[in-house]
XYZ file of C-alpha atoms in Angstrom:
677
model
C -47.771 19.417 -18.740
C -46.389 18.463 -15.468
C -43.882 15.938 -16.662
C -42.934 18.574 -19.308
C -41.956 21.450 -16.630
C -39.603 19.038 -14.505
C -37.997 17.584 -17.409
C -36.723 21.407 -18.433
C -34.299 21.479 -14.953
C -33.039 18.335 -15.004
C -31.933 18.992 -18.892
C -30.035 21.806 -17.783
C -28.807 20.763 -14.915
C -27.420 17.221 -17.123
C -26.043 19.756 -19.694
C -24.443 22.090 -17.069
C -22.754 19.103 -15.452
C -21.665 17.947 -18.418
C -20.300 21.316 -20.082
C -18.209 21.857 -16.678
C -16.851 18.207 -17.002
C -15.898 18.842 -20.474
C -14.445 22.547 -19.499
C -11.905 20.609 -16.890
C -11.256 17.630 -19.126
C -10.111 20.120 -22.230
C -8.214 22.329 -19.555
C -6.777 19.343 -17.922
C -5.263 18.069 -21.456
C -4.136 21.495 -22.423
C -2.517 21.980 -19.072
C -0.159 19.039 -19.198
C 0.309 19.955 -22.969
C 1.684 23.129 -22.182
C 3.511 21.434 -18.977
C 5.533 18.888 -21.755
C 6.174 21.501 -24.231
C 8.044 23.492 -21.282
C 10.219 20.538 -19.987
C 11.151 20.440 -23.907
C 12.042 23.849 -24.283
C 13.651 23.980 -20.824
C 15.514 20.878 -21.309
C 16.566 22.609 -24.334
C 17.735 25.668 -22.642
C 19.167 24.002 -19.482
C 21.509 21.874 -22.003
C 22.954 24.758 -23.993
C 23.624 26.551 -20.553
C 25.210 24.110 -18.224
C 27.634 23.172 -21.291
C 28.408 26.829 -21.725
C 29.388 26.791 -18.120
C 31.324 24.013 -18.581
C 33.162 24.997 -21.514
C 34.000 28.475 -19.790
C 35.737 25.840 -16.788
C 36.994 24.044 -19.629
C 39.094 27.447 -21.377
C 40.496 29.006 -17.980
C 41.757 25.633 -16.753
C 43.180 24.442 -20.432
C 45.025 27.762 -20.546
C 47.187 27.553 -16.922
C 47.335 23.777 -17.759
C 48.988 24.941 -21.051
C 51.153 27.287 -19.214
C 52.251 25.325 -16.621
C 53.429 22.824 -19.904
C 55.509 25.566 -20.786
C 59.071 24.821 -21.478
C 60.695 27.609 -21.356
C 58.633 28.861 -17.950
C 59.271 24.987 -16.603
C 63.568 25.547 -17.190
C 62.844 28.751 -15.250
C 60.697 27.846 -12.666
C 62.482 24.583 -11.824
C 66.029 27.511 -12.031
C 64.197 29.298 -9.293
C 62.892 26.386 -7.218
C 66.643 25.353 -6.765
C 68.341 28.264 -6.355
C 65.841 29.980 -3.594
C 68.644 31.936 -1.708
C 70.545 34.087 -4.855
C 67.894 36.689 -5.971
C 70.470 38.936 -7.625
C 71.330 36.109 -10.387
C 67.749 35.060 -10.949
C 66.625 38.715 -11.768
C 66.755 37.529 -15.431
C 64.826 34.705 -14.754
C 62.109 36.400 -12.777
C 62.019 39.409 -15.071
C 61.152 36.370 -17.730
C 58.491 35.078 -15.918
C 57.232 38.038 -15.147
C 56.262 39.491 -18.895
C 55.256 35.649 -19.174
C 52.614 35.381 -16.418
C 51.559 38.923 -16.977
C 50.864 38.405 -20.978
C 49.157 35.096 -20.097
C 47.273 37.054 -17.856
C 45.887 39.678 -20.280
C 44.878 36.896 -23.015
C 43.307 34.566 -21.067
C 41.311 36.897 -18.587
C 43.250 36.870 -15.346
C 43.597 40.168 -14.862
C 41.446 43.007 -12.902
C 38.588 44.538 -14.178
C 37.649 48.265 -14.017
C 34.245 47.606 -13.672
C 32.607 47.174 -10.073
C 30.869 44.086 -11.173
C 29.402 42.661 -14.392
C 25.916 41.550 -12.728
C 24.189 43.671 -11.240
C 23.488 42.815 -7.733
C 22.735 44.840 -3.962
C 25.586 44.710 -2.963
C 29.117 46.066 -5.100
C 32.249 44.521 -4.280
C 35.678 44.707 -5.603
C 36.620 41.710 -9.095
C 39.962 40.739 -7.862
C 41.282 38.413 -10.488
C 45.138 37.557 -10.823
C 47.270 34.926 -11.957
C 50.681 33.904 -9.823
C 53.383 31.774 -10.107
C 54.484 29.989 -6.506
C 57.523 27.780 -6.145
C 57.497 24.462 -3.965
C 57.800 26.199 -0.898
C 55.008 28.637 -1.940
C 57.532 31.142 -1.872
C 56.003 34.092 -4.449
C 58.235 34.245 -7.823
C 56.231 37.014 -9.653
C 51.673 37.958 -9.884
C 49.908 40.439 -11.810
C 47.846 42.866 -9.937
C 45.500 41.946 -7.337
C 46.826 39.173 -6.541
C 45.709 38.528 -2.477
C 48.153 37.085 -0.167
C 48.155 33.691 0.856
C 45.343 32.475 3.727
C 46.494 29.169 5.566
C 43.370 27.761 4.140
C 44.718 28.488 0.417
C 47.956 27.559 1.321
C 46.892 24.157 2.629
C 45.202 23.868 -1.148
C 48.627 24.533 -2.790
C 49.989 21.918 -0.718
C 47.773 19.233 -1.284
C 48.115 20.300 -4.904
C 51.590 19.985 -5.351
C 51.338 16.633 -3.695
C 48.635 15.089 -5.353
C 50.625 17.110 -8.625
C 47.157 17.197 -10.692
C 45.145 20.757 -11.195
C 42.732 21.719 -9.150
C 39.206 23.875 -8.508
C 38.310 24.967 -5.715
C 35.106 25.559 -4.126
C 33.976 29.209 -4.745
C 34.188 31.441 -1.468
C 32.858 34.631 -0.533
C 36.223 36.998 -0.080
C 36.380 40.366 2.378
C 36.176 43.273 0.508
C 35.738 41.103 -2.667
C 33.609 39.804 -5.428
C 33.272 35.918 -4.771
C 36.091 34.502 -6.933
C 36.814 31.222 -8.061
C 40.493 29.779 -7.722
C 42.505 27.707 -10.205
C 46.073 25.506 -9.168
C 47.729 23.927 -11.669
C 50.943 22.048 -10.311
C 54.374 23.095 -12.440
C 57.068 20.286 -13.061
C 60.251 20.852 -14.417
C 62.385 19.366 -17.222
C 64.885 17.523 -15.724
C 64.385 13.852 -15.381
C 64.755 14.046 -11.433
C 62.141 16.816 -11.619
C 59.732 15.783 -13.997
C 58.261 13.453 -11.074
C 57.811 16.105 -8.032
C 56.496 19.800 -9.058
C 58.553 22.651 -8.846
C 56.121 25.844 -8.521
C 52.387 26.003 -8.803
C 49.870 28.415 -11.076
C 47.126 29.801 -8.490
C 44.353 31.508 -11.040
C 41.912 33.423 -9.183
C 38.520 34.633 -11.396
C 35.692 36.425 -10.302
C 32.746 34.842 -11.820
C 30.646 38.020 -11.819
C 32.592 38.901 -15.152
C 32.940 36.154 -17.786
C 30.820 33.492 -15.941
C 27.447 34.850 -14.608
C 26.630 36.980 -17.762
C 26.536 33.620 -19.323
C 23.415 32.451 -17.831
C 21.133 34.986 -18.609
C 19.277 36.139 -22.445
C 19.914 33.160 -24.658
C 16.402 32.436 -24.557
C 15.787 30.231 -27.688
C 13.364 32.476 -28.778
C 11.184 32.075 -25.991
C 9.351 35.601 -24.650
C 8.417 34.002 -21.523
C 10.002 35.676 -19.015
C 12.590 33.214 -17.347
C 15.860 32.333 -14.611
C 18.558 30.641 -14.891
C 21.235 30.286 -11.237
C 23.800 28.207 -9.923
C 23.075 26.615 -6.843
C 25.713 23.947 -4.531
C 24.812 21.289 -1.626
C 26.560 22.907 1.970
C 25.610 20.233 4.169
C 22.322 21.488 5.795
C 22.083 24.250 3.266
C 21.333 25.014 -0.130
C 23.874 27.913 -1.632
C 22.532 29.921 -4.535
C 26.388 30.511 -5.860
C 24.986 32.831 -9.155
C 23.004 36.349 -8.326
C 19.411 36.276 -8.246
C 16.579 38.222 -10.272
C 15.520 39.885 -6.260
C 19.101 41.165 -6.097
C 20.573 39.064 -4.034
C 24.790 38.733 -4.806
C 26.329 35.616 -4.858
C 26.672 33.474 -1.894
C 23.974 35.936 0.104
C 21.190 33.507 0.030
C 21.181 29.983 1.952
C 17.673 28.278 2.234
C 17.903 25.147 4.488
C 17.693 21.609 2.029
C 14.541 19.747 4.526
C 12.128 21.780 1.989
C 11.074 18.800 -0.392
C 8.790 21.606 -2.159
C 11.698 24.022 -2.688
C 13.031 23.301 -6.461
C 16.950 23.728 -5.214
C 16.740 20.810 -2.949
C 14.795 18.823 -5.582
C 17.393 19.659 -7.965
C 20.433 18.370 -5.855
C 18.227 15.560 -4.525
C 17.578 14.374 -8.540
C 19.764 16.718 -11.011
C 18.378 16.258 -14.306
C 15.105 16.072 -12.835
C 11.902 18.234 -14.328
C 9.184 19.035 -12.020
C 7.121 21.478 -9.990
C 7.899 23.247 -7.015
C 8.496 26.897 -5.445
C 11.620 28.946 -5.751
C 13.710 31.398 -3.320
C 11.373 33.770 -3.284
C 8.579 30.864 -2.905
C 7.209 31.618 -6.070
C 5.577 28.294 -7.853
C 7.468 27.414 -10.566
C 8.265 24.813 -13.402
C 11.991 23.896 -14.032
C 14.955 21.409 -15.023
C 18.357 21.194 -13.738
C 21.429 20.019 -14.766
C 24.738 18.724 -13.226
C 27.920 20.987 -13.906
C 31.093 18.677 -14.603
C 33.757 20.609 -12.598
C 32.454 21.502 -9.548
C 29.589 19.974 -7.285
C 26.828 22.533 -9.614
C 23.919 22.439 -10.312
C 22.169 24.297 -13.085
C 18.522 25.068 -12.689
C 16.376 26.893 -15.195
C 12.960 27.883 -14.528
C 9.792 29.729 -15.229
C 6.843 31.152 -12.952
C 3.738 28.829 -13.527
C 1.712 31.946 -13.751
C 3.882 32.491 -16.719
C 4.120 28.848 -18.100
C 0.240 28.012 -18.093
C -1.521 31.480 -18.500
C -2.859 30.578 -21.641
C -4.636 27.148 -20.588
C -5.815 28.988 -18.111
C -7.024 31.746 -20.562
C -8.985 29.338 -22.211
C -10.675 27.591 -19.461
C -11.748 30.990 -18.449
C -12.781 31.813 -21.680
C -14.513 28.361 -22.099
C -16.489 28.930 -19.021
C -17.800 32.355 -19.398
C -19.075 31.497 -22.284
C -21.133 28.432 -21.079
C -22.557 30.892 -18.276
C -23.579 33.522 -20.471
C -25.138 29.995 -22.770
C -27.247 29.262 -19.642
C -28.089 32.698 -18.703
C -29.646 33.291 -22.452
C -31.093 29.961 -22.338
C -32.975 30.151 -19.243
C -33.445 34.318 -19.794
C -35.823 32.567 -22.819
C -37.571 29.704 -20.431
C -38.491 32.437 -18.313
C -39.773 34.363 -21.655
C -41.727 31.653 -22.993
C -43.290 30.587 -20.064
C -44.994 33.938 -19.678
C -46.576 34.575 -22.767
C -48.208 31.473 -22.476
C -49.975 29.197 -24.978
C -51.619 31.279 -27.060
C -49.027 33.010 -27.750
C -46.760 30.077 -28.465
C -46.313 30.800 -32.418
C -45.733 34.367 -31.757
C -42.898 33.517 -29.239
C -41.601 30.126 -31.193
C -40.486 32.960 -33.658
C -38.835 35.411 -31.332
C -37.031 31.823 -29.804
C -36.160 30.685 -33.195
C -35.120 34.367 -34.106
C -33.242 34.268 -30.449
C -31.818 31.225 -30.819
C -29.911 32.280 -34.165
C -28.791 35.413 -32.752
C -27.269 33.279 -29.503
C -25.566 31.265 -32.082
C -24.737 33.435 -34.119
C -22.535 34.729 -30.822
C -21.321 31.886 -30.040
C -19.660 31.363 -33.347
C -18.613 34.674 -33.370
C -16.857 33.879 -29.938
C -15.436 30.517 -31.438
C -13.857 31.928 -34.354
C -12.739 34.001 -31.791
C -11.095 32.022 -29.993
C -10.156 29.608 -32.685
C -8.687 32.513 -34.700
C -6.488 33.632 -32.042
C -4.660 29.803 -31.661
C -1.167 29.270 -32.426
C -2.339 26.203 -33.110
C -3.086 25.401 -36.922
C -7.102 24.238 -37.199
C -8.730 22.411 -39.981
C -12.142 20.232 -40.731
C -12.625 18.403 -44.101
C -14.922 16.306 -45.282
C -14.544 12.344 -46.302
C -14.432 14.238 -49.602
C -11.435 16.256 -48.790
C -13.246 19.230 -48.786
C -12.395 21.667 -46.770
C -15.059 22.614 -44.002
C -13.607 25.400 -41.628
C -9.950 26.444 -40.970
C -9.377 28.928 -38.461
C -7.334 32.068 -39.081
C -4.026 31.262 -38.375
C -3.920 28.558 -40.739
C -5.220 30.424 -43.522
C -2.811 33.496 -42.958
C 0.006 31.066 -43.193
C -1.247 30.503 -46.997
C -1.803 33.782 -47.520
C -5.568 33.239 -48.344
C -8.642 33.904 -46.535
C -11.176 31.125 -44.397
C -14.049 32.289 -46.183
C -12.421 32.413 -49.855
C -11.098 28.489 -49.345
C -14.302 27.106 -47.566
C -15.706 24.311 -49.272
C -12.591 23.703 -51.697
C -10.589 20.833 -52.138
C -7.897 20.666 -49.759
C -5.169 19.575 -52.861
C -6.508 22.806 -54.719
C -5.611 24.834 -51.656
C -2.216 22.926 -49.903
C -1.282 21.286 -53.267
C -0.937 18.061 -54.163
C 2.357 16.896 -51.707
C 0.702 18.142 -48.382
C -2.933 17.456 -48.844
C -1.617 13.463 -49.664
C 0.418 14.039 -46.243
C -2.483 14.736 -44.447
C -4.671 12.948 -45.932
C -2.940 9.468 -45.789
C -2.827 10.790 -41.509
C -6.320 11.173 -40.815
C -8.189 9.061 -43.240
C -7.561 5.751 -41.040
C -8.029 7.419 -37.677
C -10.763 6.158 -35.746
C -9.944 7.270 -32.328
C -7.604 10.342 -31.635
C -4.577 10.264 -33.348
C -1.481 12.148 -32.924
C 2.152 12.012 -34.957
C 4.770 14.526 -36.262
C 4.626 15.706 -39.975
C 6.702 17.722 -41.855
C 5.168 19.885 -44.458
C 5.764 22.204 -47.056
C 3.323 25.072 -46.876
C 3.614 28.012 -48.995
C 7.249 27.277 -50.206
C 8.233 27.277 -46.246
C 9.114 24.080 -44.714
C 7.352 23.090 -41.422
C 7.184 20.268 -38.757
C 4.299 19.746 -37.127
C 2.702 17.468 -33.784
C -0.767 16.701 -35.823
C -3.403 15.465 -34.027
C -6.981 13.861 -36.185
C -10.313 12.945 -34.741
C -12.703 12.030 -36.309
C -16.324 14.140 -35.732
C -19.949 14.090 -37.002
C -20.537 17.365 -38.535
C -23.933 18.571 -39.807
C -27.558 17.784 -38.802
C -27.283 14.138 -40.794
C -24.711 13.149 -38.902
C -22.298 13.338 -41.540
C -18.314 12.123 -41.017
C -15.145 14.817 -40.972
C -12.071 15.442 -39.695
C -10.764 17.437 -37.134
C -6.924 18.290 -37.848
C -4.699 20.428 -35.542
C -0.883 21.514 -36.149
C 1.226 22.612 -33.647
C 4.172 23.830 -34.994
C 7.625 22.567 -33.415
C 9.662 23.966 -36.339
C 11.966 25.743 -34.348
C 11.275 23.224 -31.275
C 13.321 20.704 -33.474
C 15.614 23.016 -35.156
C 17.311 23.511 -31.517
C 17.273 19.467 -30.625
C 19.094 19.099 -34.068
C 21.513 22.024 -32.939
C 22.129 20.022 -29.461
C 22.817 16.717 -31.665
C 25.331 18.995 -33.511
C 27.302 19.923 -30.912
C 26.913 16.393 -29.386
C 29.268 15.167 -31.961
C 31.334 18.431 -32.759
C 32.054 17.245 -28.499
C 32.701 13.684 -29.940
C 35.015 14.431 -32.908
C 36.524 17.022 -30.493
C 38.066 14.504 -27.616
C 38.700 11.861 -30.631
C 41.248 13.973 -31.926
C 42.086 14.888 -27.965
C 42.791 11.019 -27.712
C 44.851 10.704 -31.206
C 47.283 13.743 -29.927
C 47.679 11.964 -26.525
C 49.396 8.967 -27.840
C 50.654 9.469 -31.271
C 50.125 5.564 -31.851
C 46.889 5.242 -31.728
C 46.089 7.835 -33.842
C 42.794 6.438 -35.856
C 42.141 4.103 -33.497
C 39.168 5.137 -32.552
C 37.549 5.872 -35.751
C 38.540 2.961 -37.234
C 36.783 0.762 -34.222
C 33.686 2.939 -35.062
C 33.691 2.058 -38.294
C 34.067 -1.633 -37.386
C 31.652 -1.574 -34.870
C 29.116 -0.465 -37.413
C 29.702 -3.103 -39.773
C 29.629 -5.746 -36.860
C 26.181 -3.759 -35.791
C 24.689 -4.284 -39.555
C 25.795 -7.887 -39.553
C 24.041 -8.293 -36.091
C 20.930 -6.804 -36.825
C 21.169 -4.806 -34.277
C 18.082 -1.575 -34.154
C 19.448 1.564 -35.740
C 19.203 2.888 -32.085
C 21.703 0.315 -30.334
C 23.429 0.689 -33.631
C 24.080 4.682 -33.236
C 24.740 4.107 -29.622
C 27.475 1.038 -29.869
C 29.507 3.731 -32.458
C 29.278 6.232 -29.774
C 30.494 4.020 -27.242
C 33.351 3.219 -30.158
C 34.108 6.514 -30.952
C 35.103 7.216 -27.418
C 36.497 4.031 -26.036
C 39.875 5.128 -25.592
C 39.182 8.389 -23.761
C 40.507 6.292 -20.262
C 43.753 7.169 -22.048
C 43.878 10.627 -21.557
C 44.014 9.878 -17.784
C 47.149 7.776 -18.145
C 50.730 9.300 -19.024
C 52.036 10.178 -22.639
C 55.516 8.538 -21.928
C 53.582 5.347 -20.789
C 51.675 4.819 -23.608
C 54.458 5.379 -25.839
C 57.062 3.351 -23.512
C 58.969 0.396 -25.673
C 60.615 -1.351 -22.683
C 59.217 -3.807 -20.552
C 56.269 -2.508 -18.265
C 56.573 -2.570 -14.714
C 53.561 -4.604 -12.858
C 52.046 -1.128 -11.439
C 52.431 0.027 -15.128
C 50.464 -2.696 -16.507
C 48.061 -2.193 -13.775
C 47.434 1.756 -14.989
C 47.322 0.625 -18.869
C 44.326 -2.449 -17.585
C 42.169 0.559 -15.955
C 42.213 2.401 -18.978
C 38.053 1.512 -20.305
C 37.538 2.229 -16.031
C 38.693 5.612 -16.547
C 36.721 6.384 -19.887
C 33.512 5.003 -18.082
C 34.353 7.746 -15.005
C 35.227 10.642 -17.243
C 31.433 9.777 -19.016
C 30.037 8.736 -15.519
C 27.768 12.013 -15.196
C 27.253 12.716 -19.090
C 23.550 11.385 -19.825
C 23.314 9.400 -22.691
C 19.995 7.996 -24.015
C 21.764 4.568 -24.339
C 24.569 2.835 -21.741
C 27.724 4.523 -23.485
C 29.929 4.393 -20.260
C 28.808 0.718 -19.253
C 29.635 -0.427 -22.737
C 32.901 1.269 -23.130
C 33.956 -0.283 -19.128
C 33.586 -3.925 -21.312
C 35.610 -3.034 -24.424
C 38.746 -5.586 -22.467
C 36.329 -7.815 -20.410
C 36.485 -11.913 -22.016
C 33.898 -14.412 -21.358
C 36.093 -16.643 -18.810
C 36.353 -13.464 -16.475
C 39.934 -13.215 -16.985
C 39.068 -9.277 -18.387
C 39.601 -6.153 -16.950
C 38.359 -3.985 -15.084
C 35.726 -6.098 -13.035
C 36.493 -9.424 -14.660
C 32.813 -9.701 -15.945
C 32.185 -13.460 -17.742
C 29.731 -15.055 -19.616
C 26.046 -13.323 -19.707
C 27.663 -10.655 -17.637
C 28.771 -9.078 -20.573
C 26.305 -7.585 -22.861
C 26.086 -8.057 -26.640
C 27.079 -4.248 -27.447
C 29.863 -5.196 -25.523
C 31.412 -8.101 -26.898
C 31.063 -6.631 -30.006
C 33.300 -3.922 -28.801
C 36.221 -5.940 -27.076
C 35.958 -8.106 -30.308
C 36.440 -4.833 -33.000
C 39.128 -3.122 -30.308
C 41.345 -6.359 -30.151
C 40.872 -6.744 -33.860
C 42.239 -2.813 -34.517
C 44.786 -3.104 -31.942
C 46.231 -5.761 -33.077
C 46.134 -4.691 -36.788
C 47.892 -1.392 -35.658
C 51.497 -0.620 -34.966
C 52.499 -0.156 -31.744
C 55.649 1.378 -29.845
C 57.148 -2.094 -28.923
C 55.922 -4.173 -32.107
C 54.686 -3.917 -35.443
C 51.523 -4.391 -36.944
C 49.987 -7.938 -37.846
C 48.680 -8.883 -40.912
C 44.399 -9.410 -40.862
C 44.719 -12.981 -41.552
C 47.009 -13.067 -38.412
C 44.347 -10.578 -36.231
C 41.338 -13.194 -37.540
C 43.243 -16.330 -36.757
C 44.225 -15.420 -32.770
C 41.154 -14.343 -32.341
C 39.418 -17.545 -33.671
C 41.503 -19.730 -31.049
C 40.468 -17.111 -28.553
C 36.739 -18.385 -29.413
C 34.538 -19.047 -26.644
C 37.164 -18.420 -24.084
C 37.298 -14.646 -24.512
C 35.390 -13.340 -27.417
C 31.852 -14.375 -28.381
C 31.609 -16.772 -31.296
C 29.203 -15.214 -33.225
C 30.407 -12.240 -33.280
C 34.187 -13.161 -34.598
C 32.192 -15.573 -37.095
C 30.669 -12.009 -38.394
C 33.620 -10.385 -38.573
C 35.407 -13.182 -40.091
C 32.851 -12.841 -43.097
C 33.396 -8.772 -42.992
C 36.827 -9.140 -43.501
C 36.802 -12.287 -46.017
C 34.477 -9.743 -48.441
C 36.879 -7.694 -48.524
C 39.243 -6.741 -51.828
C 42.737 -6.803 -49.561
C 44.134 -8.914 -47.090
C 41.300 -11.552 -47.540
C 42.250 -14.434 -45.219
C 41.767 -17.644 -47.108
C 39.185 -20.140 -46.385
C-alpha cells in the first residue's frame, strides 16, 4: 500500500512535467512557423511597395528628361541663353517656354496642390510643387506658380549638375513654412553642334512627397488583416531619420534617433538592407520587420508588424493548452482525493463513479479539443491504413460542404474524389517520421495549394497505425509570389525595349543572345536553375549600353582611344546598374564576364582561366557569335560559317573549347547556313 501511495505523486509529477514540455515544444513550433510565414508575407509586401516607390521616381524623372530632350525647348533655351541681354526679342521664346513648362507641370504633377497635405500628421505644411527653367548662368526663364527663390545650396547643386551634365535627385530636406520636398535637376542641351557638349539651361522640378509618394505606403496589405506599417528611413551620420509620416502622428523628417541602438529595427535595416528580423520600432514596440533598399536615393523601406499582433494566435493556443493541462490536473487530484476518503469498503462504488467521472472528463476534453481543431485555420485529417477517415476537423468539412459526422469512417476516395485522394495517399503512405511537402489539390471544384505535413501515429487502444495530415493553405501567398515573378519578367522586357531603342543597330541582340544561351545551356547539361539564371543575364547583358551615348554606338568612323575605352566598359556599366538588384542567381557577375577572355585580354577586369565562371564563358561565346552575325554601323554582318570559323580559331585563347563545340553542333543542326564538316 505504501508503495502505491508513493507511486501516485511521482506519476502525477512526471505527467505534469512531460505535458509542460510538450506544450512548450508545440508552442515553439507554432511560433517558428508563424514567424516564417510572416517573413514571406512581409517580404512580398515590401518588394511590392519598394517597386512602387522606385516607379514613382522613375516616372517623374523620365518626364523631366523627356521635356529636357524636347527639340523646341532645347532650341528656345539655347537662343535665350545666347541672348541674355535682349529680353524684348526674346518675348516669343519666353511665351512659348512658359506655356510648355506649365502644360508639362500640369500633366506630370509638378503643380501646387489645393490641400494642405495628403498624409495626416500633427503639423500642417504648405505643399509647394513647381517646375522651373533656368539658363546656364541660373537666370530664371520661366516657372510655374509656387516656385521658390534659389538658395545658396541649391545654386551650388544646380551648378554641379550643369558641370556634370547629368540628371540629379537632391536629398529631401525641410523647407521653412513648407512640407519637405524632393528636387529633380535635369540639364538641357542645345541643338546646334557647339551647344551639344555643354548644357544651355537646367530644369528644376520640386515635388512634395506627401501629395503622391507617401500615400503609396499606406494600404496594399495583400489581403492580410493584421495592422501593419510601412515607412521610409535614411542614415544621416550618427542619426537615423524617419522620412515618411509615422503612425504616431510624427510628420516627415521630424523624428530622428541615434544609430547606436542595435535593437532598433531602423538601425538593423540600415546595416543590412533586405534583412528580416525582430526588434523594437521608433515607439519601443517589439516588432517583426523586413527592409528593402530604394534605388534612386539612400533610402530604406521598412515593412513591419507588431509581434503581439503577428504571434497572438500561437500564444492563444499555448494559453488554451496550459489551461487544459491545469484543469485536467485539478480534476485528477480531485478524483484521487475522493477515492482515498471513501476507503476500501466502497471501492466498487467509487470505481463506478470514477469511470463515470472519467468519461465525463474525457467528453469535456474531447469537446475542448474539437473546439480547438474546429477553430484552426489549418485543415486536419486522420486516416487509417485502409484510407478510411477517422477524424476530420470542421474547417476541412466546411471546405468540401459536409459535416465531420457525415463522413466519419468513409473512404477518402469517396469523399474527396480519386485524384485528390491519390495525391494525399502518395504523400503520406511512405512517411515514417514527420514529412512535409507542397501539394496542389482540387477540392470541390476549387484549386488549392497547401503546405502539407504528415506523421504516422498510434490510434485506438490496440495501437493501430494511422496517418495525421495537416494542410496549411498557401494559395494566396503563392499567387502573390507568381505576381512578383510576372512583374520581374515585365520589367526585364521593358529594359530590353529600352536597350533596343537606345541602340537600333543592336535591336533584338539581347533576345537573340538569350535564345542561343538557352540552347547552349541545354547542350551543356546545366541545371534548370542555372539555365533560368543565365537566360536573365543574357537578356540584360546589353543594359550597359544605356550608359553610353547613342551617337557613339552608331558611329561609323574609327573610334578615338577614349571612345574605345568607354565602349569596353559596357559590361561593367550593366553590372553596376544591377548591383543592388537582388536576384536568386549571380546575374550581375555573369554579365560583367561577357567580354572577359581566357587569356586575360578581356574587359573590364582582365579575368582569365578559372576566374571566369562557366556561365560567363557561355555568355561570352553567345554574345560574340550574335554580334558577328548582326550588322553594325561600321560593317556588314558575317555569315554563321565565317563567325564559327573565327570562334574556332580563338579556342582556348579567348573562348572555351566545350562551349564553342556545343555552338558548332547547334548551328550545324540548323536548316540554314550550316557550316561544312
